[in-house]
Amino acid sequence: MQRFKDFLKKNTMLIALIVVVILFQVLIIAAGKGSLLRPQNVSNIIAQNSYVVILATGMLLCILTGGNIDLSIGAVVALTGAVAGTLIINMHVNVYLAIVISLLIGTGIGAIQAYCIAYVGIPPFIVTLGGMLLWRGIAQVILQGMTLAPYPDEYLKYFTSFLPKTDSAEFLLAVTMVVAAIICVAYIAYEITGRANKIKKGYTVDSMPYLLTKLIIISAVMLTFAYLLGNYKGFPVVLILIAIVVLVYSYFTNNTVPGRYLYAMGGNEKATRLSGVNTKKMMFFAYTNMGFLCAVAALVCIARFNSSAPSLGDGYELDAIGACFIGGASAYGGTGTVGGSVIGAIFMGVLNNGMSILGIDANWQKAVKGFVLVAAVAFDVISKRKVKA
């Protein structure tokens, strides 16, 4: 019984996500409005929520430092998108050069805000609130209230195309499933090897039945997911980009010294500083990195919309913050995982998509998302209170 409780505690949001997917699937079929798990719709959910995963990954690092957030990310996305549109559409600058310039601008904006937070000592809330207004205003000045469109195919192919490219539906499905099977094997080998290394070092590990159950469930989900994509157009290129971002930052937070410093800061910043960690440098890194990932998200968004608009990025900060907290990040910092943030982003995406298919009013959709966010944070606060008691 205790093991079952531990399983539920460790996988609360994953179980909630599965329940929500099943619930919407049943409701949508009962309403005669198709299927949530239709191959094309699954691909659309990836495209619609790719920016949330990217931004939530960066936001997690900010939250880990002590519950800090970045309110300016939507505005930074808008400004970076405006610059990219001006360079590519108006000035006909080389696509690769424009991408590099856009990434440098996003990183530079993040560094400016990071310096004010880490070294000047201005609270993150104030700096990013001011940045939200400043960068949005500059974006509107650059675009002069106009929308720039369309982008050339040379740019769009890097963010909106699919792999593999073939006209054979059978070959497409076969390649997609083979790639998914290879990924599953690699994941299983990684988990088993990691468990063996932990045992050698004397660490506490999960029981073998628990591990096998987890591996079977995750592998089944990945294969089903690949089957659905293989029956549409294959793997979206943006999915590969998301996978790279998630894997790199998961490794950084779990397996590097600087990544562990971020968790330590959230636990007790003063103790971390007194132990010799340069907390100012880590804070500077977290917010500079956020600017970089804002630029990456901007490049994805302008490709998806095939335009750069003054309203781009509006409300994106709320989506990213919500995904982190729903995915298990603590409002006090020091707790949370990249994988959890991804689950939170998918959870929000399924909510949005499912309610839209059912024809639920947009105002009610906002109310539901707000309730879910508050419930997730309340769950975190109440859990910590019980532990302290």
mmCIF file of C-alpha atoms in Angstrom:
data_model
loop_
_atom_site.group_PDB
_atom_site.id
_atom_site.type_symbol
_atom_site.label_atom_id
_atom_site.label_comp_id
_atom_site.label_asym_id
_atom_site.label_seq_id
_atom_site.Cartn_x
_atom_site.Cartn_y
_atom_site.Cartn_z
ATOM 1 C CA MET A 1 0.000 0.000 0.000
ATOM 2 C CA GLN A 2 2.845 2.370 0.867
ATOM 3 C CA ARG A 3 4.536 1.661 -2.465
ATOM 4 C CA PHE A 4 1.291 2.468 -4.257
ATOM 5 C CA LYS A 5 1.048 5.772 -2.385
ATOM 6 C CA ASP A 6 4.651 6.586 -3.258
ATOM 7 C CA PHE A 7 3.929 5.792 -6.910
ATOM 8 C CA LEU A 8 0.944 8.146 -6.929
ATOM 9 C CA LYS A 9 2.943 10.884 -5.209
ATOM 10 C CA LYS A 10 5.826 10.666 -7.694
ATOM 11 C CA ASN A 11 3.595 10.592 -10.762
ATOM 12 C CA THR A 12 0.625 12.746 -9.761
ATOM 13 C CA MET A 13 0.677 15.071 -12.782
ATOM 14 C CA LEU A 14 1.453 12.304 -15.264
ATOM 15 C CA ILE A 15 -1.549 10.344 -14.014
ATOM 16 C CA ALA A 16 -3.659 13.523 -14.110
ATOM 17 C CA LEU A 17 -2.554 14.120 -17.724
ATOM 18 C CA ILE A 18 -3.556 10.585 -18.749
ATOM 19 C CA VAL A 19 -6.933 10.978 -17.024
ATOM 20 C CA VAL A 20 -7.572 14.329 -18.753
ATOM 21 C CA VAL A 21 -6.646 12.885 -22.171
ATOM 22 C CA ILE A 22 -9.007 9.924 -21.673
ATOM 23 C CA LEU A 23 -11.773 12.223 -20.379
ATOM 24 C CA PHE A 24 -11.579 14.582 -23.362
ATOM 25 C CA GLN A 25 -11.342 11.650 -25.777
ATOM 26 C CA VAL A 26 -14.574 10.191 -24.377
ATOM 27 C CA LEU A 27 -16.371 13.571 -24.314
ATOM 28 C CA ILE A 28 -15.310 14.505 -27.857
ATOM 29 C CA ILE A 29 -16.359 11.127 -29.285
ATOM 30 C CA ALA A 30 -19.664 11.285 -27.357
ATOM 31 C CA ALA A 31 -20.308 14.772 -28.764
ATOM 32 C CA GLY A 32 -19.641 13.504 -32.283
ATOM 33 C CA LYS A 33 -16.816 15.981 -32.891
ATOM 34 C CA GLY A 34 -14.097 13.619 -34.019
ATOM 35 C CA SER A 35 -11.238 12.518 -31.778
ATOM 36 C CA LEU A 36 -8.662 14.208 -29.586
ATOM 37 C CA LEU A 37 -6.117 11.567 -30.629
ATOM 38 C CA ARG A 38 -6.629 11.980 -34.355
ATOM 39 C CA PRO A 39 -3.128 11.970 -35.957
ATOM 40 C CA GLN A 40 -3.486 15.469 -37.404
ATOM 41 C CA ASN A 41 -4.747 16.848 -34.091
ATOM 42 C CA VAL A 42 -1.815 15.307 -32.177
ATOM 43 C CA SER A 43 0.560 17.008 -34.617
ATOM 44 C CA ASN A 44 -1.345 20.286 -34.142
ATOM 45 C CA ILE A 45 -1.034 20.054 -30.357
ATOM 46 C CA ILE A 46 2.754 19.775 -30.747
ATOM 47 C CA ALA A 47 2.894 22.817 -33.035
ATOM 48 C CA GLN A 48 0.559 24.874 -30.845
ATOM 49 C CA ASN A 49 2.439 24.191 -27.615
ATOM 50 C CA SER A 50 6.060 24.010 -28.755
ATOM 51 C CA TYR A 51 6.731 27.548 -27.519
ATOM 52 C CA VAL A 52 5.299 26.699 -24.079
ATOM 53 C CA VAL A 53 7.723 23.793 -23.615
ATOM 54 C CA ILE A 54 10.711 25.943 -24.642
ATOM 55 C CA LEU A 55 9.741 28.894 -22.443
ATOM 56 C CA ALA A 56 8.745 26.684 -19.484
ATOM 57 C CA THR A 57 12.186 25.051 -19.578
ATOM 58 C CA GLY A 58 13.841 28.451 -19.156
ATOM 59 C CA MET A 59 11.282 29.633 -16.623
ATOM 60 C CA LEU A 60 11.974 26.573 -14.476
ATOM 61 C CA LEU A 61 15.590 27.659 -14.003
ATOM 62 C CA CYS A 62 14.394 31.077 -12.800
ATOM 63 C CA ILE A 63 11.872 29.497 -10.426
ATOM 64 C CA LEU A 64 14.493 27.124 -9.008
ATOM 65 C CA THR A 65 16.580 30.080 -7.768
ATOM 66 C CA GLY A 66 13.958 30.868 -5.152
ATOM 67 C CA GLY A 67 10.504 31.084 -6.693
ATOM 68 C CA ASN A 68 11.508 33.955 -9.015
ATOM 69 C CA ILE A 69 9.714 34.445 -12.338
ATOM 70 C CA ASP A 70 10.243 36.388 -15.557
ATOM 71 C CA LEU A 71 7.271 38.496 -16.645
ATOM 72 C CA SER A 72 9.000 39.879 -19.743
ATOM 73 C CA ILE A 73 9.290 36.730 -21.847
ATOM 74 C CA GLY A 74 6.239 37.467 -24.015
ATOM 75 C CA ALA A 75 7.605 40.914 -24.825
ATOM 76 C CA VAL A 76 11.082 39.521 -25.570
ATOM 77 C CA VAL A 77 9.482 36.998 -27.942
ATOM 78 C CA ALA A 78 7.657 39.882 -29.670
ATOM 79 C CA LEU A 79 10.807 41.994 -29.991
ATOM 80 C CA THR A 80 12.947 39.133 -31.266
ATOM 81 C CA GLY A 81 10.215 38.179 -33.739
ATOM 82 C CA ALA A 82 9.998 41.791 -34.920
ATOM 83 C CA VAL A 83 13.750 41.942 -35.499
ATOM 84 C CA ALA A 84 13.750 38.597 -37.338
ATOM 85 C CA GLY A 85 10.847 39.719 -39.536
ATOM 86 C CA THR A 86 12.529 43.014 -40.378
ATOM 87 C CA LEU A 87 15.782 41.285 -41.280
ATOM 88 C CA ILE A 88 14.326 38.408 -43.311
ATOM 89 C CA ILE A 89 11.249 39.961 -44.952
ATOM 90 C CA ASN A 90 12.114 43.652 -45.304
ATOM 91 C CA MET A 91 15.902 43.621 -45.586
ATOM 92 C CA HIS A 92 16.275 40.179 -47.227
ATOM 93 C CA VAL A 93 19.182 39.276 -44.941
ATOM 94 C CA ASN A 94 20.572 35.748 -45.184
ATOM 95 C CA VAL A 95 18.313 33.423 -43.155
ATOM 96 C CA TYR A 96 21.161 31.902 -41.129
ATOM 97 C CA LEU A 97 22.612 35.317 -40.282
ATOM 98 C CA ALA A 98 19.162 36.582 -39.272
ATOM 99 C CA ILE A 99 18.692 33.575 -36.957
ATOM 100 C CA VAL A 100 22.055 34.178 -35.297
ATOM 101 C CA ILE A 101 21.332 37.916 -34.847
ATOM 102 C CA SER A 102 17.914 37.129 -33.351
ATOM 103 C CA LEU A 103 19.431 34.662 -30.879
ATOM 104 C CA LEU A 104 22.094 37.212 -29.885
ATOM 105 C CA ILE A 105 19.464 39.915 -29.348
ATOM 106 C CA GLY A 106 17.339 37.663 -27.151
ATOM 107 C CA THR A 107 20.405 36.608 -25.148
ATOM 108 C CA GLY A 108 21.535 40.241 -24.856
ATOM 109 C CA ILE A 109 18.156 41.341 -23.511
ATOM 110 C CA GLY A 110 18.270 38.497 -21.005
ATOM 111 C CA ALA A 111 21.786 39.552 -19.948
ATOM 112 C CA ILE A 112 20.696 43.172 -19.387
ATOM 113 C CA GLN A 113 17.861 42.090 -17.121
ATOM 114 C CA ALA A 114 20.046 39.473 -15.444
ATOM 115 C CA TYR A 115 22.690 42.090 -14.589
ATOM 116 C CA CYS A 116 20.062 44.356 -12.994
ATOM 117 C CA ILE A 117 18.758 41.428 -10.940
ATOM 118 C CA ALA A 118 22.000 39.701 -9.951
ATOM 119 C CA TYR A 119 24.475 42.568 -9.552
ATOM 120 C CA VAL A 120 22.417 45.733 -9.079
ATOM 121 C CA GLY A 121 20.052 43.952 -6.697
ATOM 122 C CA ILE A 122 16.699 44.997 -8.179
ATOM 123 C CA PRO A 123 13.969 42.396 -7.458
ATOM 124 C CA PRO A 124 13.268 40.113 -10.469
ATOM 125 C CA PHE A 125 9.565 40.978 -10.399
ATOM 126 C CA ILE A 126 10.286 44.699 -10.868
ATOM 127 C CA VAL A 127 12.990 44.241 -13.517
ATOM 128 C CA THR A 128 10.923 41.874 -15.654
ATOM 129 C CA LEU A 129 7.733 43.896 -15.178
ATOM 130 C CA GLY A 130 9.558 46.928 -16.525
ATOM 131 C CA GLY A 131 11.036 44.774 -19.282
ATOM 132 C CA MET A 132 7.571 43.586 -20.248
ATOM 133 C CA LEU A 133 6.579 47.175 -21.024
ATOM 134 C CA LEU A 134 9.925 48.269 -22.472
ATOM 135 C CA TRP A 135 10.528 45.427 -24.930
ATOM 136 C CA ARG A 136 6.888 45.311 -26.037
ATOM 137 C CA GLY A 137 7.032 49.032 -26.779
ATOM 138 C CA ILE A 138 10.237 48.690 -28.810
ATOM 139 C CA ALA A 139 8.725 45.777 -30.766
ATOM 140 C CA GLN A 140 5.717 47.914 -31.679
ATOM 141 C CA VAL A 141 8.004 50.769 -32.719
ATOM 142 C CA ILE A 142 10.012 48.460 -34.992
ATOM 143 C CA LEU A 143 6.880 47.025 -36.616
ATOM 144 C CA GLN A 144 5.080 50.420 -36.597
ATOM 145 C CA GLY A 145 1.880 48.632 -35.690
ATOM 146 C CA MET A 146 2.043 46.520 -38.872
ATOM 147 C CA THR A 147 2.314 42.753 -39.373
ATOM 148 C CA LEU A 148 5.199 41.459 -41.489
ATOM 149 C CA ALA A 149 4.433 38.461 -43.708
ATOM 150 C CA PRO A 150 5.044 36.020 -45.312
ATOM 151 C CA TYR A 151 8.354 34.356 -44.519
ATOM 152 C CA PRO A 152 10.307 32.620 -47.301
ATOM 153 C CA ASP A 153 10.186 28.835 -47.570
ATOM 154 C CA GLU A 154 13.935 28.769 -46.938
ATOM 155 C CA TYR A 155 13.196 29.855 -43.364
ATOM 156 C CA LEU A 156 9.927 28.001 -42.788
ATOM 157 C CA LYS A 157 11.376 24.594 -43.662
ATOM 158 C CA TYR A 158 13.524 24.622 -40.507
ATOM 159 C CA PHE A 159 10.537 24.912 -38.174
ATOM 160 C CA THR A 160 7.351 23.786 -39.952
ATOM 161 C CA SER A 161 8.416 20.784 -42.064
ATOM 162 C CA PHE A 162 8.232 17.075 -41.243
ATOM 163 C CA LEU A 163 10.673 14.160 -41.312
ATOM 164 C CA PRO A 164 11.137 11.821 -43.080
ATOM 165 C CA LYS A 165 10.180 13.326 -46.427
ATOM 166 C CA THR A 166 8.480 10.678 -48.557
ATOM 167 C CA ASP A 167 5.326 10.130 -50.607
ATOM 168 C CA SER A 168 4.900 6.557 -49.387
ATOM 169 C CA ALA A 169 2.547 6.276 -46.394
ATOM 170 C CA GLU A 170 3.832 2.777 -45.593
ATOM 171 C CA PHE A 171 7.479 3.849 -45.623
ATOM 172 C CA LEU A 172 6.667 6.906 -43.497
ATOM 173 C CA LEU A 173 4.944 4.816 -40.830
ATOM 174 C CA ALA A 174 7.695 2.182 -40.867
ATOM 175 C CA VAL A 175 10.514 4.719 -40.435
ATOM 176 C CA THR A 176 8.619 6.559 -37.697
ATOM 177 C CA MET A 177 8.035 3.355 -35.728
ATOM 178 C CA VAL A 178 11.641 2.181 -36.149
ATOM 179 C CA VAL A 179 12.968 5.510 -34.867
ATOM 180 C CA ALA A 180 10.550 5.354 -31.925
ATOM 181 C CA ALA A 181 11.647 1.788 -31.130
ATOM 182 C CA ILE A 182 15.315 2.824 -31.146
ATOM 183 C CA ILE A 183 14.515 5.721 -28.790
ATOM 184 C CA CYS A 184 12.655 3.338 -26.450
ATOM 185 C CA VAL A 185 15.582 0.908 -26.374
ATOM 186 C CA ALA A 186 18.022 3.740 -25.674
ATOM 187 C CA TYR A 187 15.787 5.069 -22.891
ATOM 188 C CA ILE A 188 15.435 1.618 -21.270
ATOM 189 C CA ALA A 189 19.206 1.067 -21.427
ATOM 190 C CA TYR A 190 19.829 4.500 -19.899
ATOM 191 C CA GLU A 191 17.422 3.893 -17.008
ATOM 192 C CA ILE A 192 18.742 0.410 -16.219
ATOM 193 C CA THR A 193 22.382 1.544 -16.425
ATOM 194 C CA GLY A 194 21.637 4.535 -14.217
ATOM 195 C CA ARG A 195 19.977 2.314 -11.632
ATOM 196 C CA ALA A 196 22.970 -0.043 -11.609
ATOM 197 C CA ASN A 197 25.391 2.860 -11.083
ATOM 198 C CA LYS A 198 23.306 4.199 -8.196
ATOM 199 C CA ILE A 199 23.317 0.779 -6.519
ATOM 200 C CA LYS A 200 27.119 0.610 -6.827
ATOM 201 C CA LYS A 201 27.405 3.994 -5.116
ATOM 202 C CA GLY A 202 25.053 2.954 -2.332
ATOM 203 C CA TYR A 203 22.138 5.199 -3.307
ATOM 204 C CA THR A 204 18.524 4.315 -2.641
ATOM 205 C CA VAL A 205 16.749 3.238 -5.833
ATOM 206 C CA ASP A 206 13.210 2.332 -6.846
ATOM 207 C CA SER A 207 12.243 -1.330 -6.784
ATOM 208 C CA MET A 208 12.682 -3.335 -9.991
ATOM 209 C CA PRO A 209 8.888 -3.934 -10.436
ATOM 210 C CA TYR A 210 8.313 -0.179 -10.171
ATOM 211 C CA LEU A 211 11.080 0.524 -12.703
ATOM 212 C CA LEU A 212 9.793 -2.092 -15.145
ATOM 213 C CA THR A 213 6.235 -0.771 -14.863
ATOM 214 C CA LYS A 214 7.458 2.764 -15.560
ATOM 215 C CA LEU A 215 9.544 1.643 -18.539
ATOM 216 C CA ILE A 216 6.667 -0.347 -20.051
ATOM 217 C CA ILE A 217 4.183 2.510 -19.675
ATOM 218 C CA ILE A 218 6.530 5.188 -21.054
ATOM 219 C CA SER A 219 7.635 2.971 -23.961
ATOM 220 C CA ALA A 220 4.005 2.186 -24.818
ATOM 221 C CA VAL A 221 3.147 5.904 -24.781
ATOM 222 C CA MET A 222 6.108 6.762 -27.038
ATOM 223 C CA LEU A 223 5.261 4.010 -29.531
ATOM 224 C CA THR A 224 1.588 5.033 -29.615
ATOM 225 C CA PHE A 225 2.615 8.663 -30.073
ATOM 226 C CA ALA A 226 4.952 7.694 -32.942
ATOM 227 C CA TYR A 227 2.209 5.588 -34.560
ATOM 228 C CA LEU A 228 -0.141 8.578 -34.572
ATOM 229 C CA LEU A 229 2.518 10.871 -36.069
ATOM 230 C CA GLY A 230 3.453 8.199 -38.618
ATOM 231 C CA ASN A 231 -0.142 8.142 -39.833
ATOM 232 C CA TYR A 232 -0.008 11.875 -40.575
ATOM 233 C CA LYS A 233 3.233 13.401 -41.887
ATOM 234 C CA GLY A 234 5.887 11.980 -39.586
ATOM 235 C CA PHE A 235 7.955 13.776 -36.957
ATOM 236 C CA PRO A 236 7.565 17.576 -36.969
ATOM 237 C CA VAL A 237 10.979 19.269 -37.121
ATOM 238 C CA VAL A 238 9.927 21.443 -34.185
ATOM 239 C CA LEU A 239 9.475 18.259 -32.110
ATOM 240 C CA ILE A 240 13.140 17.444 -32.693
ATOM 241 C CA LEU A 241 14.067 20.966 -31.536
ATOM 242 C CA ILE A 242 11.937 20.553 -28.414
ATOM 243 C CA ALA A 243 13.537 17.163 -27.700
ATOM 244 C CA ILE A 244 17.021 18.691 -27.934
ATOM 245 C CA VAL A 245 16.077 21.538 -25.561
ATOM 246 C CA VAL A 246 14.486 19.160 -23.037
ATOM 247 C CA LEU A 247 17.365 16.653 -23.105
ATOM 248 C CA VAL A 248 20.085 19.313 -22.803
ATOM 249 C CA TYR A 249 18.436 21.113 -19.902
ATOM 250 C CA SER A 250 17.432 17.885 -18.156
ATOM 251 C CA TYR A 251 21.055 16.808 -18.234
ATOM 252 C CA PHE A 252 22.186 20.254 -17.077
ATOM 253 C CA THR A 253 19.872 20.386 -14.065
ATOM 254 C CA ASN A 254 20.382 16.761 -13.015
ATOM 255 C CA ASN A 255 24.000 15.968 -13.841
ATOM 256 C CA THR A 256 26.066 19.162 -13.639
ATOM 257 C CA VAL A 257 27.398 21.149 -10.692
ATOM 258 C CA PRO A 258 25.887 24.493 -11.825
ATOM 259 C CA GLY A 259 22.527 22.762 -12.240
ATOM 260 C CA ARG A 260 22.630 21.523 -8.651
ATOM 261 C CA TYR A 261 23.597 25.012 -7.505
ATOM 262 C CA LEU A 262 20.260 26.286 -8.819
ATOM 263 C CA TYR A 263 18.407 23.784 -6.631
ATOM 264 C CA ALA A 264 20.595 24.713 -3.655
ATOM 265 C CA MET A 265 19.771 28.403 -4.105
ATOM 266 C CA GLY A 266 16.075 27.616 -3.983
ATOM 267 C CA GLY A 267 16.540 25.596 -0.804
ATOM 268 C CA ASN A 268 18.497 28.274 1.046
ATOM 269 C CA GLU A 269 20.254 31.030 -0.899
ATOM 270 C CA LYS A 270 22.166 32.403 2.090
ATOM 271 C CA ALA A 271 23.536 28.982 3.053
ATOM 272 C CA THR A 272 24.459 28.334 -0.576
ATOM 273 C CA ARG A 273 26.343 31.633 -0.774
ATOM 274 C CA LEU A 274 28.173 30.984 2.497
ATOM 275 C CA SER A 275 29.231 27.562 1.236
ATOM 276 C CA GLY A 276 31.210 29.253 -1.538
ATOM 277 C CA VAL A 277 28.759 29.254 -4.453
ATOM 278 C CA ASN A 278 28.678 32.446 -6.523
ATOM 279 C CA THR A 279 24.903 32.926 -6.301
ATOM 280 C CA LYS A 280 25.011 36.189 -8.252
ATOM 281 C CA LYS A 281 26.630 34.406 -11.166
ATOM 282 C CA MET A 282 23.990 31.658 -11.070
ATOM 283 C CA MET A 283 21.167 34.209 -10.985
ATOM 284 C CA PHE A 284 22.784 36.019 -13.916
ATOM 285 C CA PHE A 285 22.959 32.745 -15.839
ATOM 286 C CA ALA A 286 19.312 31.829 -15.171
ATOM 287 C CA TYR A 287 17.905 35.082 -16.549
ATOM 288 C CA THR A 288 20.375 35.345 -19.445
ATOM 289 C CA ASN A 289 19.420 31.819 -20.444
ATOM 290 C CA MET A 290 15.765 32.838 -20.284
ATOM 291 C CA GLY A 291 16.454 35.529 -22.883
ATOM 292 C CA PHE A 292 18.143 32.985 -25.152
ATOM 293 C CA LEU A 293 15.209 30.568 -24.962
ATOM 294 C CA CYS A 294 12.795 33.463 -25.620
ATOM 295 C CA ALA A 295 14.641 34.019 -28.902
ATOM 296 C CA VAL A 296 14.382 30.301 -29.753
ATOM 297 C CA ALA A 297 10.640 30.378 -29.002
ATOM 298 C CA ALA A 298 10.243 33.517 -31.128
ATOM 299 C CA LEU A 299 11.857 31.829 -34.135
ATOM 300 C CA VAL A 300 9.465 28.897 -33.723
ATOM 301 C CA CYS A 301 6.380 31.111 -33.329
ATOM 302 C CA ILE A 302 6.983 33.378 -36.335
ATOM 303 C CA ALA A 303 7.472 30.281 -38.495
ATOM 304 C CA ARG A 304 4.239 28.734 -37.226
ATOM 305 C CA PHE A 305 2.208 31.933 -37.801
ATOM 306 C CA ASN A 306 4.246 32.804 -40.928
ATOM 307 C CA SER A 307 4.279 36.413 -39.720
ATOM 308 C CA SER A 308 5.672 38.842 -37.160
ATOM 309 C CA ALA A 309 2.918 40.768 -35.385
ATOM 310 C CA PRO A 310 2.993 43.379 -32.580
ATOM 311 C CA SER A 311 0.749 41.093 -30.508
ATOM 312 C CA LEU A 312 3.126 38.109 -30.729
ATOM 313 C CA GLY A 313 3.917 36.647 -27.324
ATOM 314 C CA ASP A 314 0.930 38.173 -25.552
ATOM 315 C CA GLY A 315 0.306 36.101 -22.410
ATOM 316 C CA TYR A 316 3.145 33.663 -23.072
ATOM 317 C CA GLU A 317 4.656 34.349 -19.644
ATOM 318 C CA LEU A 318 1.485 33.058 -17.986
ATOM 319 C CA ASP A 319 1.555 29.866 -20.056
ATOM 320 C CA ALA A 320 5.187 29.191 -19.120
ATOM 321 C CA ILE A 321 4.702 29.941 -15.420
ATOM 322 C CA GLY A 322 1.541 27.833 -15.337
ATOM 323 C CA ALA A 323 3.268 24.884 -17.033
ATOM 324 C CA CYS A 324 6.088 24.946 -14.438
ATOM 325 C CA PHE A 325 3.814 25.067 -11.394
ATOM 326 C CA ILE A 326 1.365 22.517 -12.772
ATOM 327 C CA GLY A 327 4.358 20.290 -13.569
ATOM 328 C CA GLY A 328 5.454 20.234 -9.929
ATOM 329 C CA ALA A 329 7.775 23.227 -9.530
ATOM 330 C CA SER A 330 7.591 24.797 -6.075
ATOM 331 C CA ALA A 331 6.444 28.386 -5.662
ATOM 332 C CA TYR A 332 9.293 28.735 -3.152
ATOM 333 C CA GLY A 333 12.015 27.435 -5.476
ATOM 334 C CA GLY A 334 14.426 24.521 -5.157
ATOM 335 C CA THR A 335 11.949 21.932 -6.447
ATOM 336 C CA GLY A 336 10.944 20.997 -9.970
ATOM 337 C CA THR A 337 12.150 19.145 -13.061
ATOM 338 C CA VAL A 338 12.331 19.843 -16.779
ATOM 339 C CA GLY A 339 10.275 16.712 -17.392
ATOM 340 C CA GLY A 340 7.607 17.985 -15.006
ATOM 341 C CA SER A 341 7.463 21.307 -16.859
ATOM 342 C CA VAL A 342 6.993 19.431 -20.136
ATOM 343 C CA ILE A 343 4.109 17.465 -18.611
ATOM 344 C CA GLY A 344 2.632 20.737 -17.351
ATOM 345 C CA ALA A 345 2.899 22.272 -20.832
ATOM 346 C CA ILE A 346 1.256 19.226 -22.443
ATOM 347 C CA PHE A 347 -1.449 19.297 -19.761
ATOM 348 C CA MET A 348 -2.265 22.928 -20.576
ATOM 349 C CA GLY A 349 -2.150 22.163 -24.307
ATOM 350 C CA VAL A 350 -4.566 19.252 -23.993
ATOM 351 C CA LEU A 351 -6.914 21.416 -21.909
ATOM 352 C CA ASN A 352 -6.871 24.170 -24.538
ATOM 353 C CA ASN A 353 -7.268 21.826 -27.485
ATOM 354 C CA GLY A 354 -9.901 19.617 -25.882
ATOM 355 C CA MET A 355 -12.069 22.543 -24.764
ATOM 356 C CA SER A 356 -11.750 24.187 -28.185
ATOM 357 C CA ILE A 357 -12.893 21.017 -29.983
ATOM 358 C CA LEU A 358 -15.862 20.768 -27.607
ATOM 359 C CA GLY A 359 -16.754 24.376 -28.422
ATOM 360 C CA ILE A 360 -16.393 25.662 -24.866
ATOM 361 C CA ASP A 361 -16.447 29.461 -24.646
ATOM 362 C CA ALA A 362 -13.002 31.118 -24.558
ATOM 363 C CA ASN A 363 -13.849 32.910 -21.308
ATOM 364 C CA TRP A 364 -14.651 29.638 -19.584
ATOM 365 C CA GLN A 365 -11.401 28.201 -20.925
ATOM 366 C CA LYS A 366 -9.486 30.954 -19.136
ATOM 367 C CA ALA A 367 -11.434 30.279 -15.947
ATOM 368 C CA VAL A 368 -10.598 26.566 -16.075
ATOM 369 C CA LYS A 369 -6.875 27.217 -16.676
ATOM 370 C CA GLY A 370 -6.808 29.710 -13.815
ATOM 371 C CA PHE A 371 -8.441 27.223 -11.463
ATOM 372 C CA VAL A 372 -5.982 24.474 -12.443
ATOM 373 C CA LEU A 373 -3.003 26.775 -11.814
ATOM 374 C CA VAL A 374 -4.220 27.846 -8.367
ATOM 375 C CA ALA A 375 -5.040 24.227 -7.473
ATOM 376 C CA ALA A 376 -1.507 23.111 -8.463
ATOM 377 C CA VAL A 377 0.179 25.771 -6.324
ATOM 378 C CA ALA A 378 -2.219 25.108 -3.429
ATOM 379 C CA PHE A 379 -1.322 21.418 -3.607
ATOM 380 C CA ASP A 380 2.379 22.313 -3.350
ATOM 381 C CA VAL A 381 1.854 24.656 -0.383
ATOM 382 C CA ILE A 382 -0.363 22.204 1.531
ATOM 383 C CA SER A 383 2.071 19.321 0.899
ATOM 384 C CA LYS A 384 4.993 21.318 2.291
ATOM 385 C CA ARG A 385 2.936 22.338 5.326
ATOM 386 C CA LYS A 386 2.207 18.662 6.104
ATOM 387 C CA VAL A 387 5.875 17.755 5.768
ATOM 388 C CA LYS A 388 6.912 20.508 8.202
ATOM 389 C CA ALA A 389 4.217 19.443 10.630
#
